[in-house]
C-alpha cells in the first residue's frame, strides 16, 4: 500500500496543477489497471479522487470509474456471488487462486465505488449528481448484462434490483428538492424494466418512510416522490413494451416486466401506496390536476381511486373542483354511482368559483355534467338561479362565461323558461322566493323565482356583458352558445378588443376639466387631497 | 291549236276583268265576309271583306306570266332576246321607236371615239376650263342658288358615268329606261345649253359691275379726305367693343362673387345664455344616446363658440394671457428675455421632439409656470401656423401624459403640478381627440399587459401605482365615462375592475389604493348608473377588514379578500379610545404609496378615515343602484355586515350616522319586483312583394319580358307565317303546274284522237270509194 500512497501525493499535486492533465492521468491509469493486473492498486487513487472537494475532479473520477468498472464487468473480472462478510484477510486466506483474489479485490473496490456514487447523489452540486446518476445507471446496465450473482436456477431473472433501490432511495431525498435530477432520471424511465423496478422501489420506499413518520407531512420528500411518480407513464398497449435495458436470455416473454398488466398493477400499487397517507393541500391540487389524464388511464382498476376522490371532493374549495374531473371519469367510464353528486356540485358554487385559477376547467366540467337532458327540472333551475345570484359578484370575464351558460341551461330544458318568462295576470310584484342558504337544490325554490339578477346585469358596465345579459329579454334562439372558447378569455383580451378597435371619432367629455380632483361627481375630491 | 282551252279560261277572266271593281265588290257571290269574334273599338281591320275570286284570278294570272313561262322555257337553252331599242316598251309609239333607233345608229357611229369635241367638262356645274382661269374672285351670292339648281340636274348626266356612254350600255339592258332617258337627255341638253348661255351673260355682267365698283372706290378715295370727321367715329365704335366686354366680365364676376354674408348680430346676454343652454342640452342628449349604446352621428364634436374675430390661431384671450400678449405685440418676436415673472423661459417655444425635451423644458419650474410653458408651446405651435405642427402637438400630448405619470411616481409625488397641467391636457385633447385616444389607449394597453403577465406568473398583482391612478382619473376627465362603449373608458373601467379583484390587500396603503380605485369607479359610473360588481365586492371586503369578530359571518367575502387570515384585520382598531379624538379629514393621494404613521393612534385614525370613506362610497352606491332589480341581493352582505357585526363595535358618531343612513336606504328599497316577462315579439309580417311592372309595347299574345326576347319572338312568328305562306305558295304553284300538265296531256290526247278519227274517216271514205269503184267495175 505504501507505493500507492506515494503515488497519491504526486497525483494530488498534478490534479492541482491542471484538471486536464489529471484527466489524462486518470485515463492512463484506467488503461493501466485494465491492461495489467499488476497495476490493480491504482484503483485506490481513482477512488480517492471521487471524494475530492473539486467538482471537476469528482466528475472526472466518476467518468473514469464508469469506464473502468463497466469494462471489468464486461470482462467478467469481478467476483461473482456474495462477498465474504468477514475480514478481508480471512477471505484471502481461504485458499483461492491469485486470479480469484484479484477478482475479489476488484469486486470489493466496485462495491465501495457504488456506495460512494450513491452518496454523491446527495451532493450539493448538480453536475456531480448527474454524472453519478449516469454512472450508476451504466453500472446497473452492466450488472444486468453480466450478473454478479450466481444464477443457479433458470427461473431467476437477472436485474440489479439492489442497485436501483439504492438509486431510488437517494433520489427520494427527505431534505433536498431533487426535481432537476428526477427529470434527468426520466430518460431511464423510458426503459420498461427500469420503470417497473423503479415503481416497486418507490412503493417500498414510500411505505418505509411514511409509515415510519406515522402520517406526518414531509413536504420535500412528498414533492420528490410526486415529481418522480408523475414522470412515470405507461404505454397504452402491450406492443408498446419494447424498450428494455436488459434483454433476458431465457423466457423473456414470461418475465413479469414484459407484461403490461404487471406494469399497471405496479403503477396502481405505487400510487395507492402514496395517496394512502396525508398530503399537503398543494400536493392534493397537483395530483388532482394530473389525475384524470395521466394516472387513471394507467391503472388496472381505476375504481380503487374512488375513496381518494370522494375524500378530495369532500374537502371543499378548489380541491373539490379539481376532484370533479377524476370523479367524472369514474362516473362516466367506470360506472361509479355517486348519489349526492349534483347536490355537492350545487354546493360547490360559491363566489370564489369565479375567481379561482381552475375556473375554465370547472365550467367546462359543469357544462358537461349539466348537459344531460334527463336532469330533473328543479335541479337545473336551482343551478341557473344560483349561478345567476353568484354572477352578481363575478368579474366580467366570468360573466361572459356564466351568462351564456345559464342561457344554455334554459335552452336545454325549455321548461326552465319560467325563470325568464312568467307572465302573470295581475301586476303583482313578488319578493324573491329563492333561498340562497338552502343546501338542497330541491328545497331552494328556484323554480318559483325569476332571474332578476340577469336583468340587473343588463346594466353592467361592460358592453359585452350587458349585451349577453340582454339576450334573456327576447326568446332564446334554438342553437346553444359555444362557451368553450370563452373559457380561457382574460381581462386583457377584453381590454384589447376596445383598444385595438379603430373608431373614426372619439367622443369627448364636454365639461371642461380644470382640476385633477374635480369632475365626475367629485367623489375623489371629497375623500382625497393632492398633498 | 293548244291554245283552245286556255282561251276558254281567259274568256272567263276577261269577263271578270270586264266587270268594274265596283260591280265585283257588290256582287254577293264574289264577296267573302270574315266574321269577327270581337268588336274592338278603335281598331281598323283590313281583312273584314275578302274577294277570293279576284285574288285567285290575280294569282293565276301572275303564275301564268311567270311560272308558266318558266315551265315552258324549261329544258331550253337558247333564248331570243330582242335588244332593239324600245322593243318592249308598250308606251312608245312605233314611229318614235323608229326615229330613235335611227338616231342612235347615227350617233354611235359618229362619236364613239370622239371624247372632247363640244362636250364641256364641268365640276359642280362650272366649266373646268372656266375654273382654271380663276378669274372670278368675287363670288357673288346670287350665283350659288343657280349653282345648286344646276348641279341637281346635271350631276346625273355628268357623273353617272356620262350621259352618252350610259345610253349605250343601259339601252341594251332595258330599252324602256333608255328610251325615257333619251327623251330627258334631250331636255337636259337643252337646259345645259341654256344655262351656259346664261352663265356667260352673267359673267359678262359681273365683270362690268366689278369694273364699276372699282371705279367707284377710286372715286370715293378721292372724296374721302373731305369726310375726315366721320372716320374716327367708326374707329371709336370698334374701340368701344372690348370695353363693353370688360364691363360685362366685371358684371358677371360680381354676380358670381360670394355675397357678403351677414355677420351675426351681437347677442344679448339672454340669447347667449339660451344658446349655451341649448348646446349643453344637445351634448347631454348625445351623451345619453351614447350611454344607451346607440351610435351618434358626428355632431357632438362641435367646438366651443367661435367669435367672428377669431383668427383660428388658437389664441384665447384670458386673464393669464393678457400680459404676455402685450409683450408679444412688442418688438421682441423671438427669444425675448424679459424681466417679468416669466423671464426665465422663452416666449416662442419649439414643440418638444422627444419626451426628454419636454422634461428639460418643464424641469425646475413652478407648477404655474409649467402650465404657462405648456400653454405657450401649444399656442406657438398651433396647427394653423405650420404644416407639421399638428403632428408635433399630437406627439406633445403623449409626452405630457408621460410627464404627468412621472410627476406622480416621484417621491414625494408632485400632484400639484399635475393638477395645473390638467386644463392644458383638456384643451389639447379637445383639439386632437384621436391622438389623445391613442395615447391613453397605449397606456392602458401597457398597464393591462404587464398586469396580465404578473398575474399569470404569480396569481396576484400589487395595486397599481399612483401614476396609474392619476391616469385613470385623467381619463375620466378627458373622456365621457358614461358611454356604452368607448375606446378609452371601457378599457379603463376593465382595468379598475381587474385591479379591484386581483390585488390582494396586505397593508393600509393597499386599502387606500383600493379606496381611490373605488372612488374612481364610483365616478365612472355615477352618470350612467352602470353596475360595477367589483366595486361592491371591494367595499364589502374593506368593511370586512374592520370587523373585529370574524366568527359566524353571515355573509361571504369575495376574493381578493379572505374570511380570515393574515391581513384580514387591517382596519380593526387597536384602541377604541382613538375614536374620540378622530376627526374626518381627506387623505392625501400619496397615502396610496407611503404612509407615515408613527403612533398606534395615528394608525387608528387612518383606519377610521378609510372606514368612513368606505361607508360614504357604500352610501353613494346605494343611491346609484337602488333601482336595480337585485338591489337587496347585491347589498345583502353589506347589510348583514353593518347591522350585525359593525354595530357591536364602537365607532365615532359620524360613522354610526353613516351606517344608519346606509341601512335605512338598503332597508327602504322596494324588496319586491315584477316577474320577468319576455319582450313581446312582433308578429313576422308576410313578405311583401312589390309588383313587377312590365312595359307593354303592343297588345295581343306576347311572351318574353325584355326587348330582345320580344324581338326574337316577333321574328319567330314572322318566320313561321312566312314559312307557311311560302309552303302554301309552293303548293299552289305545283297544283297550277299539275293542272297545266294535265291540260297539256289532255290536249295532246284529244289532238291525237282527232287525228286518228280523221285518218279513220279518210280511210273509210277511201275504202268506200274503192268499194264503190269495185262495185262499179263488177257491174
Coordinates of N, CA and C in Angstrom, one line a residue, chain B residues 15-89:
Chain B
X15 N -114.1 38.1 -118.7 CA -115.4 38.5 -118.3 C -115.3 39.2 -116.9
X16 N -114.4 38.6 -116.1 CA -114.2 39.2 -114.8 C -113.6 40.6 -114.9
X17 N -112.6 40.6 -115.7 CA -111.9 41.8 -115.9 C -112.8 42.9 -116.4
X18 N -113.7 42.4 -117.3 CA -114.5 43.4 -117.9 C -115.4 44.1 -116.8
X19 N -115.7 43.3 -115.9 CA -116.6 43.9 -114.8 C -115.8 45.0 -114.1
X20 N -116.4 46.0 -113.7 CA -115.7 47.0 -112.9 C -115.6 46.5 -111.5
X21 N -114.6 47.1 -110.8 CA -114.3 46.7 -109.4 C -115.6 47.0 -108.6
X22 N -116.3 48.0 -108.9 CA -117.5 48.3 -108.1 C -118.5 47.2 -108.2
X23 N -118.6 46.7 -109.4 CA -119.6 45.6 -109.6 C -119.2 44.3 -108.8
X24 N -117.9 44.1 -108.9 CA -117.4 42.9 -108.2 C -117.7 43.0 -106.7
X25 N -117.3 44.2 -106.2 CA -117.4 44.3 -104.7 C -118.9 44.2 -104.2
X26 N -119.8 44.6 -105.1 CA -121.2 44.5 -104.7 C -121.8 43.2 -105.0
X27 N -121.1 42.3 -105.7 CA -121.7 41.0 -106.0 C -121.6 40.1 -104.8
X28 N -122.7 39.7 -104.2 CA -122.6 38.9 -103.0 C -121.9 37.5 -103.3
X29 N -121.9 37.1 -104.5 CA -121.2 35.8 -104.7 C -119.7 35.9 -104.8
X30 N -119.3 37.1 -105.0 CA -117.8 37.4 -105.0 C -117.3 37.7 -103.6
X31 N -118.1 38.3 -102.8 CA -117.6 38.8 -101.5 C -117.6 37.7 -100.5
X32 N -116.5 37.6 -99.8 CA -116.5 36.7 -98.6 C -116.3 37.6 -97.4
X33 N -117.2 37.5 -96.5 CA -117.1 38.3 -95.3 C -116.5 37.5 -94.1
X34 N -115.4 38.0 -93.6 CA -114.7 37.4 -92.5 C -115.4 37.8 -91.2
X35 N -115.9 36.8 -90.5 CA -116.7 37.1 -89.3 C -115.7 37.5 -88.2
X36 N -116.1 38.6 -87.5 CA -115.2 39.0 -86.4 C -115.7 38.3 -85.1
X37 N -114.8 37.9 -84.3 CA -115.3 37.3 -83.0 C -115.6 38.4 -82.0
X38 N -114.7 39.4 -82.0 CA -114.9 40.5 -81.0 C -114.8 41.8 -81.8
X39 N -115.7 42.7 -81.3 CA -115.6 44.0 -81.9 C -114.7 44.9 -81.0
X40 N -113.5 45.3 -81.6 CA -112.6 46.1 -80.8 C -112.8 47.5 -81.2
X41 N -113.1 48.4 -80.3 CA -113.3 49.8 -80.7 C -112.0 50.4 -81.1
X42 N -112.0 51.2 -82.1 CA -110.8 51.9 -82.5 C -109.8 51.1 -83.2
X43 N -110.2 49.9 -83.7 CA -109.3 49.2 -84.4 C -109.8 49.0 -85.8
X44 N -109.0 49.3 -86.8 CA -109.5 49.1 -88.1 C -109.0 47.8 -88.6
X45 N -109.9 47.0 -89.2 CA -109.4 45.7 -89.7 C -109.4 45.8 -91.2
X46 N -108.3 45.3 -91.7 CA -108.2 45.3 -93.2 C -108.9 44.2 -93.8
X47 N -109.1 43.2 -93.1 CA -109.5 41.9 -93.7 C -110.9 41.5 -93.4
X48 N -111.8 42.5 -93.2 CA -113.2 42.0 -92.9 C -113.9 41.5 -94.2
X49 N -113.5 42.1 -95.3 CA -114.1 41.6 -96.5 C -113.0 41.1 -97.5
X50 N -113.2 40.0 -98.0 CA -112.3 39.4 -99.0 C -112.9 39.1 -100.3
X51 N -112.2 39.2 -101.4 CA -112.7 38.9 -102.7 C -111.9 37.7 -103.2
X52 N -112.3 36.5 -102.9 CA -111.5 35.3 -103.2 C -111.4 35.1 -104.7
X53 N -112.4 35.4 -105.4 CA -112.4 35.2 -106.9 C -111.4 36.1 -107.5
X54 N -111.4 37.4 -107.1 CA -110.5 38.3 -107.7 C -109.0 37.9 -107.4
X55 N -108.8 37.7 -106.1 CA -107.4 37.4 -105.8 C -107.0 36.1 -106.4
X56 N -107.9 35.1 -106.5 CA -107.4 33.9 -107.2 C -107.1 34.2 -108.6
X57 N -107.9 34.9 -109.3 CA -107.6 35.1 -110.7 C -106.3 36.0 -110.8
X58 N -106.1 36.9 -109.9 CA -104.9 37.7 -109.9 C -103.7 36.7 -109.8
X59 N -103.8 35.8 -108.8 CA -102.7 34.9 -108.6 C -102.5 34.0 -109.8
X60 N -103.5 33.6 -110.4 CA -103.5 32.7 -111.6 C -102.8 33.5 -112.7
X61 N -103.1 34.7 -112.9 CA -102.5 35.5 -113.9 C -101.0 35.6 -113.7
X62 N -100.7 35.9 -112.5 CA -99.3 36.1 -112.2 C -98.5 34.8 -112.5
X63 N -99.1 33.7 -112.1 CA -98.4 32.4 -112.3 C -98.3 32.2 -113.8
X64 N -99.3 32.5 -114.5 CA -99.2 32.4 -115.9 C -98.1 33.2 -116.5
X65 N -97.9 34.4 -116.0 CA -96.9 35.2 -116.6 C -95.5 34.8 -116.1
X66 N -95.4 34.2 -115.0 CA -94.0 33.9 -114.5 C -93.8 32.4 -114.6
X67 N -94.5 31.6 -113.8 CA -94.3 30.2 -113.6 C -94.5 29.5 -114.9
X68 N -95.6 29.8 -115.6 CA -95.9 29.1 -116.8 C -94.8 29.3 -117.8
X69 N -94.4 30.6 -117.9 CA -93.4 30.9 -118.9 C -92.1 30.1 -118.6
X70 N -91.8 30.1 -117.3 CA -90.6 29.3 -116.9 C -90.7 27.9 -117.3
X71 N -91.9 27.4 -117.1 CA -92.2 26.0 -117.3 C -92.0 25.7 -118.8
X72 N -92.5 26.6 -119.5 CA -92.4 26.4 -121.0 C -91.0 26.5 -121.4
X73 N -90.2 27.4 -120.8 CA -88.8 27.5 -121.2 C -87.9 26.4 -120.7
X74 N -88.5 25.6 -119.8 CA -87.7 24.6 -119.2 C -87.1 23.7 -120.2
X75 N -85.8 23.4 -120.0 CA -85.2 22.4 -120.9 C -84.7 23.1 -122.2
X76 N -84.9 24.4 -122.3 CA -84.5 25.1 -123.5 C -83.3 26.0 -123.1
X77 N -82.2 25.8 -123.9 CA -81.1 26.6 -123.5 C -81.0 27.9 -124.3
X78 N -81.4 27.9 -125.5 CA -81.3 29.1 -126.3 C -82.5 30.0 -126.0
X79 N -82.3 31.3 -126.2 CA -83.3 32.3 -125.8 C -83.2 33.4 -126.8
X80 N -84.3 33.9 -127.1 CA -84.3 35.0 -128.1 C -84.6 36.3 -127.3
X81 N -83.7 37.2 -127.4 CA -83.9 38.5 -126.7 C -83.8 39.5 -127.8
X82 N -84.8 40.3 -127.8 CA -84.8 41.4 -128.8 C -84.2 42.6 -128.1
X83 N -83.1 43.0 -128.6 CA -82.3 44.1 -128.0 C -82.5 45.4 -128.7
X84 N -83.4 45.4 -129.6 CA -83.7 46.6 -130.3 C -84.2 47.7 -129.4
X85 N -83.9 48.9 -129.6 CA -84.3 50.0 -128.7 C -85.8 50.1 -128.6
X86 N -86.3 50.0 -127.4 CA -87.7 50.2 -127.1 C -88.7 49.1 -127.6
X87 N -88.0 47.9 -127.8 CA -88.8 46.8 -128.3 C -90.0 46.5 -127.3
X88 N -89.6 46.5 -126.0 CA -90.6 46.0 -125.1 C -91.4 47.2 -124.4
X89 N -91.1 48.3 -124.9 CA -91.8 49.5 -124.4 C -93.2 49.6 -125.1

